XYZ file of C-alpha atoms in Angstrom:
570
model
C 26.628 12.039 47.209
C 24.179 12.141 44.591
C 23.065 9.043 43.402
C 23.564 8.209 40.019
C 20.575 8.096 37.717
C 19.896 4.628 36.202
C 19.544 4.183 32.354
C 16.379 3.881 30.492
C 17.920 0.470 29.162
C 18.558 -0.824 32.848
C 14.904 0.458 34.098
C 13.443 -1.568 31.127
C 15.279 -4.644 31.570
C 15.019 -4.588 35.379
C 10.817 -4.606 34.725
C 11.106 -7.362 32.358
C 9.811 -4.970 29.471
C 12.814 -5.985 27.055
C 14.740 -8.799 27.484
C 18.876 -8.574 26.801
C 19.151 -9.263 23.032
C 16.453 -7.554 22.051
C 17.762 -4.491 24.553
C 21.121 -5.086 22.982
C 20.090 -4.795 19.035
C 18.113 -1.650 19.861
C 20.791 0.570 21.442
C 22.922 -0.369 18.255
C 20.166 0.399 16.292
C 19.631 3.689 18.089
C 23.443 4.839 17.758
C 23.261 3.836 13.916
C 20.051 6.033 13.482
C 21.226 8.613 15.744
C 18.038 8.561 17.740
C 16.977 7.921 21.645
C 16.787 4.139 22.664
C 13.120 4.964 23.469
C 12.074 6.195 20.316
C 14.038 2.992 18.681
C 12.284 0.559 21.236
C 8.750 1.987 20.129
C 9.624 2.141 16.391
C 10.792 -1.452 16.529
C 7.329 -2.576 18.273
C 9.131 -3.888 21.240
C 7.354 -1.452 23.861
C 4.379 1.222 23.907
C 5.058 4.695 24.267
C 3.348 4.866 27.899
C 5.831 1.995 28.908
C 8.695 4.175 27.805
C 7.223 7.557 29.233
C 6.563 5.508 32.843
C 10.316 4.360 32.775
C 11.468 7.935 31.928
C 9.432 9.312 35.038
C 11.091 6.423 36.925
C 14.404 7.867 35.419
C 14.154 11.409 36.471
C 12.035 11.198 39.424
C 9.050 12.459 37.969
C 5.358 11.997 38.382
C 3.572 9.831 35.283
C 0.137 11.288 34.264
C -2.019 9.131 32.438
C -4.156 11.520 30.379
C -6.973 9.100 29.767
C -7.531 9.099 33.573
C -6.530 12.660 34.454
C -8.622 15.515 32.990
C -7.342 18.828 32.482
C -9.033 21.382 34.711
C -10.884 24.060 32.813
C -9.347 26.667 35.148
C -5.548 25.242 34.389
C -6.355 25.653 30.398
C -5.810 29.423 30.500
C -2.224 29.093 32.663
C -0.311 28.837 29.447
C -0.951 30.590 26.109
C -2.503 28.328 23.251
C 0.175 28.996 20.968
C 2.833 27.801 23.392
C 0.444 24.565 24.176
C 0.200 23.912 20.370
C 3.851 24.779 19.189
C 5.636 22.894 22.161
C 3.117 20.218 23.074
C 2.799 20.902 26.574
C -0.310 20.880 28.968
C -0.884 22.792 32.242
C -2.169 21.339 35.494
C -2.419 23.764 37.603
C -0.916 26.107 40.423
C 0.732 24.849 43.708
C 2.172 27.190 46.074
C 2.826 29.401 43.460
C 4.816 27.182 41.024
C 3.165 25.976 37.779
C 2.398 22.412 37.271
C 2.861 21.198 33.713
C 2.809 17.850 31.624
C 5.822 17.593 29.297
C 6.870 14.729 27.018
C 10.753 15.168 27.221
C 12.395 15.568 30.522
C 15.722 16.123 28.743
C 14.727 19.330 26.679
C 16.111 21.540 29.112
C 16.048 24.482 26.561
C 12.166 24.354 26.351
C 11.801 24.444 30.190
C 14.143 27.379 30.269
C 12.084 29.134 27.639
C 8.786 28.184 29.440
C 10.105 29.766 32.634
C 11.202 33.052 30.787
C 8.142 33.289 28.979
C 5.581 32.483 31.823
C 7.736 34.183 34.322
C 7.041 30.980 36.926
C 8.907 28.174 38.535
C 7.759 24.815 37.051
C 6.652 21.278 38.506
C 7.032 18.831 35.577
C 4.944 15.678 35.153
C 5.218 13.058 32.263
C 2.605 11.960 29.920
C 3.225 10.247 26.572
C 3.670 12.228 23.337
C 0.617 10.714 21.734
C -1.663 11.414 24.950
C -0.579 14.902 24.854
C -1.241 15.673 20.978
C -4.595 13.663 21.397
C -5.408 15.948 24.041
C -4.470 19.346 22.175
C -6.154 17.969 18.788
C -9.343 17.461 20.898
C -9.095 21.331 21.526
C -8.928 21.791 17.914
C -11.996 19.776 16.927
C -13.691 22.838 18.626
C -12.440 24.772 16.069
C -13.805 22.350 13.298
C -16.790 22.454 14.995
C -17.001 26.094 14.881
C -16.772 25.754 11.301
C -19.494 23.560 11.227
C -21.601 25.842 13.382
C -20.793 28.782 11.368
C -22.152 27.199 7.967
C -25.205 26.028 9.783
C -25.544 29.453 11.255
C -25.258 30.863 7.509
C -27.604 28.335 6.404
C -30.229 29.006 8.948
C -29.914 32.503 8.509
C -30.836 32.578 4.625
C -29.491 36.048 4.019
C -30.096 37.145 0.519
C -27.118 36.326 -1.551
C -26.137 40.113 -2.403
C -26.522 41.254 1.411
C -24.080 38.531 2.333
C -21.471 39.932 -0.597
C -21.668 43.153 1.033
C -20.610 41.441 4.211
C -17.631 39.848 2.783
C -16.641 43.321 1.476
C -16.732 44.899 4.992
C -13.472 45.272 6.902
C -11.935 42.362 9.175
C -13.334 44.117 12.183
C -16.698 42.872 10.833
C -17.568 39.566 12.677
C -19.926 38.203 10.098
C -20.496 34.507 9.706
C -19.029 34.438 6.168
C -15.694 36.487 7.527
C -15.439 33.981 10.243
C -15.911 31.059 8.105
C -13.284 32.070 5.586
C -11.040 32.816 8.620
C -11.703 29.454 10.255
C -10.885 27.231 7.023
C -7.631 29.185 6.562
C -6.776 29.039 9.927
C -7.440 25.319 10.225
C -5.832 24.144 6.780
C -2.367 26.046 8.068
C -2.572 24.176 11.728
C -3.307 20.887 9.731
C -0.238 21.309 7.518
C -2.206 21.674 4.458
C -0.320 22.899 1.190
C -3.858 23.821 -0.376
C -7.107 24.754 0.108
C -9.836 23.900 -2.659
C -12.956 25.446 -2.538
C -15.136 23.694 -5.265
C -18.625 24.625 -6.479
C -20.684 21.345 -6.881
C -24.430 21.153 -8.186
C -25.708 20.934 -4.724
C -23.032 22.296 -2.593
C -19.705 23.940 -2.190
C -17.078 21.399 -1.173
C -13.839 22.451 0.845
C -10.941 20.054 0.554
C -7.427 20.316 2.038
C -4.239 18.905 0.575
C -2.473 17.172 3.312
C 1.003 15.643 2.613
C 0.037 15.722 -1.293
C -3.267 14.315 -0.573
C -6.765 15.786 -1.006
C -8.672 15.066 2.336
C -12.623 16.612 2.313
C -12.993 18.664 4.791
C -16.655 20.262 4.797
C -19.493 20.524 2.465
C -20.802 24.201 2.691
C -24.796 25.290 1.728
C -25.164 26.080 -2.186
C -26.627 29.356 -1.474
C -23.336 30.380 0.430
C -21.156 29.818 -2.541
C -21.409 33.643 -3.876
C -20.720 35.646 -0.519
C -18.066 32.701 0.265
C -15.940 33.390 -3.026
C -16.574 36.917 -2.946
C -14.887 37.208 0.298
C -11.750 35.283 -1.021
C -11.744 37.406 -3.700
C -11.688 40.431 -1.643
C -8.622 39.288 0.711
C -6.841 38.247 -2.263
C -7.140 41.482 -4.545
C -9.306 40.363 -7.139
C -12.257 41.621 -9.160
C -15.427 40.386 -7.370
C -17.677 41.407 -10.504
C -15.790 39.198 -12.948
C -17.004 35.995 -12.929
C -16.166 34.811 -16.515
C -12.356 34.783 -16.781
C -9.773 33.458 -14.427
C -7.996 35.657 -11.655
C -5.246 35.006 -9.682
C -4.281 37.064 -6.461
C -2.376 36.888 -3.057
C -3.093 36.772 0.575
C -0.758 37.567 3.590
C -1.755 36.406 6.872
C -0.247 36.009 10.239
C -1.311 32.728 11.779
C 0.060 31.563 15.269
C 2.627 34.617 15.083
C 3.942 33.177 11.907
C 3.468 35.499 8.320
C 1.794 33.069 5.743
C 1.190 33.762 1.846
C -1.409 32.476 -0.031
C -1.513 32.410 -3.732
C -4.898 32.202 -4.947
C -6.159 31.055 -8.274
C -9.941 31.716 -9.447
C -11.090 29.465 -12.395
C -15.039 29.529 -13.615
C -16.388 26.270 -13.982
C -19.792 24.690 -15.002
C -21.409 24.996 -11.334
C -19.479 28.377 -10.269
C -15.736 29.558 -9.623
C -13.224 26.910 -8.322
C -10.986 28.365 -6.094
C -7.746 27.415 -4.786
C -5.435 28.883 -2.062
C -1.842 27.484 -2.160
C -0.075 27.869 1.216
C 3.160 29.289 0.847
C 5.117 28.565 4.463
C 8.847 30.723 4.391
C 10.031 27.934 6.584
C 9.848 25.394 3.731
C 12.852 26.869 1.838
C 14.898 27.296 5.099
C 14.746 23.476 5.934
C 18.502 22.905 4.241
C 19.598 20.663 1.690
C 20.638 17.704 3.865
C 16.970 17.642 5.277
C 15.301 17.043 2.097
C 15.862 13.089 1.658
C 19.369 12.586 0.345
C 21.212 9.683 0.738
C 24.839 10.110 1.566
C 25.898 9.234 -2.027
C 23.692 11.583 -3.822
C 24.228 14.493 -1.199
C 27.899 14.294 -1.983
C 26.845 14.631 -5.850
C 24.299 17.494 -5.410
C 26.981 19.222 -3.184
C 29.608 19.218 -5.609
C 27.434 20.036 -8.884
C 26.009 23.095 -7.156
C 29.466 24.271 -6.505
C 30.854 24.344 -10.302
C 31.191 27.583 -11.952
C 29.150 26.835 -14.814
C 26.889 24.413 -16.748
C 23.129 23.501 -16.229
C 21.591 21.676 -13.537
C 17.849 20.562 -14.266
C 15.658 19.216 -11.594
C 12.680 17.349 -13.197
C 8.958 16.114 -11.838
C 5.631 16.643 -12.076
C 4.073 19.443 -10.257
C 3.834 19.345 -6.345
C 6.847 17.195 -6.409
C 9.022 19.613 -4.807
C 11.382 21.057 -7.262
C 10.961 24.542 -6.492
C 12.004 23.902 -2.474
C 15.073 21.831 -3.928
C 16.169 24.627 -5.850
C 15.910 27.382 -3.394
C 17.513 25.174 -0.882
C 20.588 24.827 -3.401
C 20.376 29.178 -4.003
C 20.506 29.644 -0.218
C 23.498 27.336 0.184
C 25.224 29.619 -2.387
C 23.990 32.984 -1.518
C 27.155 34.404 -0.267
C 28.136 38.162 -0.728
C 30.797 37.004 -3.265
C 28.080 36.062 -5.730
C 25.476 37.313 -7.723
C 22.243 35.542 -8.128
C 19.261 36.625 -10.134
C 15.838 34.551 -10.966
C 13.283 34.695 -13.194
C 10.203 32.991 -12.015
C 6.539 32.889 -12.841
C 5.303 33.673 -10.183
C 7.958 34.582 -7.197
C 6.637 32.158 -4.660
C 9.210 32.907 -2.000
C 11.244 36.136 -0.969
C 14.787 35.299 -0.331
C 17.223 38.164 1.131
C 20.395 38.621 -0.839
C 19.087 37.491 -4.260
C 17.402 39.664 -7.271
C 14.140 37.847 -7.971
C 12.392 38.755 -11.265
C 8.425 38.234 -11.620
C 7.279 37.075 -15.161
C 4.280 39.688 -16.094
C 2.890 38.382 -19.502
C 0.254 41.332 -19.556
C 3.065 43.818 -20.109
C 4.945 41.176 -22.145
C 7.792 40.486 -19.665
C 8.334 37.380 -20.756
C 10.746 34.671 -19.353
C 12.833 35.510 -22.688
C 13.144 39.326 -22.287
C 14.096 39.141 -18.630
C 16.973 36.302 -19.221
C 18.368 38.433 -22.253
C 18.476 41.442 -19.805
C 19.680 39.588 -16.763
C 22.795 38.565 -18.420
C 23.869 42.077 -18.955
C 23.655 42.071 -15.035
C 26.607 39.928 -14.923
C 25.178 37.474 -12.316
C 27.133 34.249 -11.219
C 24.233 32.128 -10.914
C 20.721 32.050 -12.559
C 17.765 30.186 -11.671
C 14.856 30.124 -14.377
C 11.573 28.904 -12.675
C 10.903 26.365 -15.542
C 12.085 25.585 -19.110
C 8.900 25.770 -21.198
C 10.046 26.114 -24.874
C 12.878 26.104 -27.034
C 13.697 29.778 -26.832
C 14.157 29.797 -23.237
C 15.996 26.747 -23.227
C 18.340 28.215 -25.908
C 19.136 31.285 -23.753
C 19.683 28.836 -20.659
C 22.127 26.656 -22.686
C 24.097 29.912 -24.019
C 24.200 31.562 -20.633
C 25.680 28.196 -19.341
C 28.404 28.220 -22.335
C 29.390 31.487 -21.315
C 30.548 31.025 -17.824
C 27.158 31.078 -15.551
C 25.482 28.086 -13.496
C 22.072 27.534 -14.456
C 19.437 26.053 -12.099
C 16.082 25.344 -13.926
C 13.280 23.100 -13.825
C 11.416 20.703 -16.492
C 8.565 18.423 -16.444
C 9.373 15.100 -17.299
C 8.969 11.425 -15.540
C 12.503 10.714 -15.332
C 16.136 12.351 -15.502
C 17.261 10.497 -18.682
C 13.852 11.740 -20.591
C 15.077 15.686 -20.026
C 17.992 15.064 -22.685
C 15.259 13.874 -24.932
C 12.701 16.648 -24.303
C 15.506 19.290 -24.872
C 16.437 17.918 -28.156
C 12.929 17.956 -28.875
C 12.547 21.623 -28.052
C 14.986 22.281 -31.221
C 18.277 22.458 -29.066
C 21.081 20.837 -31.174
C 22.285 17.795 -29.363
C 25.893 19.035 -29.283
C 24.783 22.190 -27.286
C 22.771 19.705 -24.641
C 25.624 17.390 -24.445
C 28.123 20.054 -23.665
C 26.187 22.238 -21.441
C 24.190 19.809 -18.847
C 26.329 19.100 -15.893
C 23.448 16.884 -14.251
C 19.589 16.390 -13.881
C 18.038 15.398 -10.880
C 14.492 13.655 -10.934
C 12.386 13.622 -7.477
C 9.154 12.836 -6.009
C 7.592 13.141 -2.687
C 6.823 10.533 -0.738
C 4.953 10.602 2.669
C 6.707 9.986 5.612
C 5.410 7.213 8.295
C 3.931 8.939 11.257
C 6.686 8.421 14.158
C 3.888 8.504 16.785
C 2.293 5.064 15.373
C 4.942 3.701 13.622
C 5.604 -0.192 13.742
C 6.816 -3.091 12.121
C 4.538 -4.421 9.041
C 4.214 -8.003 9.770
C 2.367 -8.775 6.253
C 3.610 -6.638 3.715
C 1.823 -6.687 0.447
C 3.583 -9.083 -1.954
C 2.730 -6.957 -4.990
C 4.613 -3.947 -3.523
C 7.361 -6.046 -2.528
C 7.732 -7.299 -6.064
C 7.487 -3.892 -7.814
C 10.311 -2.614 -5.381
C 12.254 -5.892 -5.836
C 12.267 -6.857 -2.426
C 13.062 -10.300 -1.521
C 12.100 -12.492 1.413
C 15.366 -12.906 2.072
C 16.332 -9.296 2.419
C 13.097 -9.056 4.847
C 14.442 -11.671 7.279
C 17.274 -9.196 7.929
C 15.453 -5.718 7.550
C 12.020 -5.411 8.304
C 9.852 -2.760 6.771
C 7.515 -0.651 8.627
C 3.877 1.259 8.305
C 1.970 3.520 10.383
C -0.934 2.166 11.885
C -2.824 5.672 12.458
C -3.087 7.776 15.432
C -4.893 11.265 16.305
C -1.690 12.909 15.522
C -1.636 11.916 11.697
C -5.345 11.960 11.360
C -5.329 8.366 11.295
C -3.576 8.067 7.907
C -0.263 6.711 9.168
C 1.659 9.612 7.562
C 3.188 12.673 8.636
C 5.211 15.002 6.828
C 6.798 14.325 3.272
C 10.661 13.733 2.120
C 12.171 13.280 -1.305
C 13.533 10.558 -3.265
C 15.764 11.358 -6.097
C 17.586 10.009 -9.164
C 20.625 11.782 -9.863
C 22.012 11.479 -13.549
C 25.853 12.719 -13.795
C 26.939 13.529 -16.990
C 30.002 11.448 -18.110
C 31.684 10.968 -21.734
C 29.286 8.120 -22.551
C 25.882 9.807 -21.903
C 27.355 13.035 -23.792
C 28.072 10.766 -26.856
C 24.708 8.866 -26.684
C 22.940 12.607 -26.690
C 25.095 14.018 -29.226
C 24.053 10.535 -31.463
C 19.958 11.602 -30.351
C 19.728 8.219 -28.323
C 16.318 7.173 -27.046
C 15.233 7.782 -23.241
C 15.807 4.276 -22.567
C 19.486 3.836 -24.081
C 20.226 7.009 -22.040
C 18.537 5.738 -18.883
C 20.516 2.349 -19.180
C 23.710 3.905 -19.668
C 23.116 5.943 -16.727
C 21.996 2.957 -14.678
C 25.500 1.353 -15.739
C 27.371 4.580 -14.686
C 26.002 4.403 -11.298
C 22.676 6.287 -11.126
C 20.479 5.272 -8.320
C 16.640 5.147 -10.242
C 13.632 6.500 -7.914
C 12.598 3.224 -7.413
C 15.979 1.858 -5.579
C 16.332 5.402 -3.915
C 12.966 4.607 -2.550
C 13.923 1.176 -1.331
C 16.553 2.471 0.696
C 13.974 4.740 2.385
C 11.472 1.902 2.953
C 14.513 -0.212 4.667
C 15.308 2.773 6.764
C 11.740 2.835 7.940
C 11.175 6.510 6.689
C 8.342 5.274 4.221
C 6.368 2.449 2.797
C 6.650 0.300 -0.285
C 3.325 1.172 -1.461
C 3.727 4.944 -1.099
C 7.335 4.659 -3.155
C 5.256 2.831 -6.349
C 2.698 5.283 -6.101
C 4.655 8.056 -6.559
C 7.500 6.658 -8.977
C 5.082 4.931 -11.255
C 6.824 1.647 -10.432
C 5.114 -0.245 -13.090
C 6.166 1.756 -15.960
C 9.942 2.023 -14.667
C 10.503 -1.770 -14.352
C 9.290 -2.023 -17.911
C 11.901 0.562 -19.073
C 14.759 -1.108 -17.117
């Protein structure tokens, strides 16, 4: 009879790594958070990843490998394709009697092991190493890409080719392996692999600065010699279909590129400046609109309200927030939820960022006078059930949207306001009659994106900043029962302590009292107080809930929600 496998908690307790009360507390927390016990213990700061990995190795009868002391042989690195290594965080150790010896971090991921057997056509012998050390090793290989960028830039500087000659190189085909082409390819590929949302190529007086926006924060990556500015920007223009001879006017373009077997779109903007043309490549990942509504960051109460509102037959649902706060992703997630064969959905966008099957998407083209107004008037004759308007920019578009809502259509759109109640006063300021605003709007949702604490280096914050605690109205009594967390910093998160982003929300659902206030042209402050009294959770309160769940930090919530201003308003 096979011996019964010991539980992880039992192994850690017998090894005197964790005491019984802490273990019981961790087991309860892991069930509530729907996480594994090992992850919970690491998040609580009770044990390290290495300790958990050693216990897992003992639990499953596998060999533990310390990557700090066990180098990966150069001959073994070619046994597994690079894309599989980076995608699944695995490492090859070598071949033994026709079996491939690999390092993994999760012995319970049987689907991954089946996939690897199929893709590699080999039997596997598995060893365990901590996830952090595996990622660190893989990131070291990415450093070679970074050094390639530095080397290519140095090669360009040393070469000293004439600018016009380099522009002719930039015009060459993809097969041309010129240094400018390699440099642009390396910059783009590295930015995608580092999860950047934008690449900024910015001419300065003495250099060209390259920055990546990662999790909403710009990170300086490189400085390229000034004499490479013209060929570098020319190459980007050629890839995006712009006119390389036009340097006085702004231009827009797009690039399609396959990176790591994934099709990525880039929206490119070129803006003339004092030191030359500043170029920004916005990285559009198809999977960012496929994450599903629940993965956006909704708490259970807001999710229930959101789900009920988007399924109503008519009315306007507005999402507000600054540029880059995830409004488009939220609306696309709603559309994908509603996209069924029995519903017709039409969008008017400027520009169309993501293509969604089953939805009629219309692109604004101001050069031929195809405006929001013209598209909206035409789309109403197409008998749609649901309409998405990329942005309500003026009173004319707002008026058409409201008329569409009042004639039986469900209308989604975005608006640039700081919070949800301000959207009502903004529409009235655009010239829309208050009774139309009050009767057509179903709900308004403000949102911001906060950075998520890196799970790899997450730890309890023993001394949270009192200033941020005060802004979020967190008392010392609350901290006794519920600690707050921070990211210590590790190679996986580039030592920032954060990896990924999640939204915080402020959901205003219209009711009779708020409609009466809108009709009476009340101020945004009065509308805000009425909404809070009706049960609206503010951005700050939603952020506070995520802080206590260990998702983000007090400083991050205060930063994105403009906490000082909100507290004054309330």
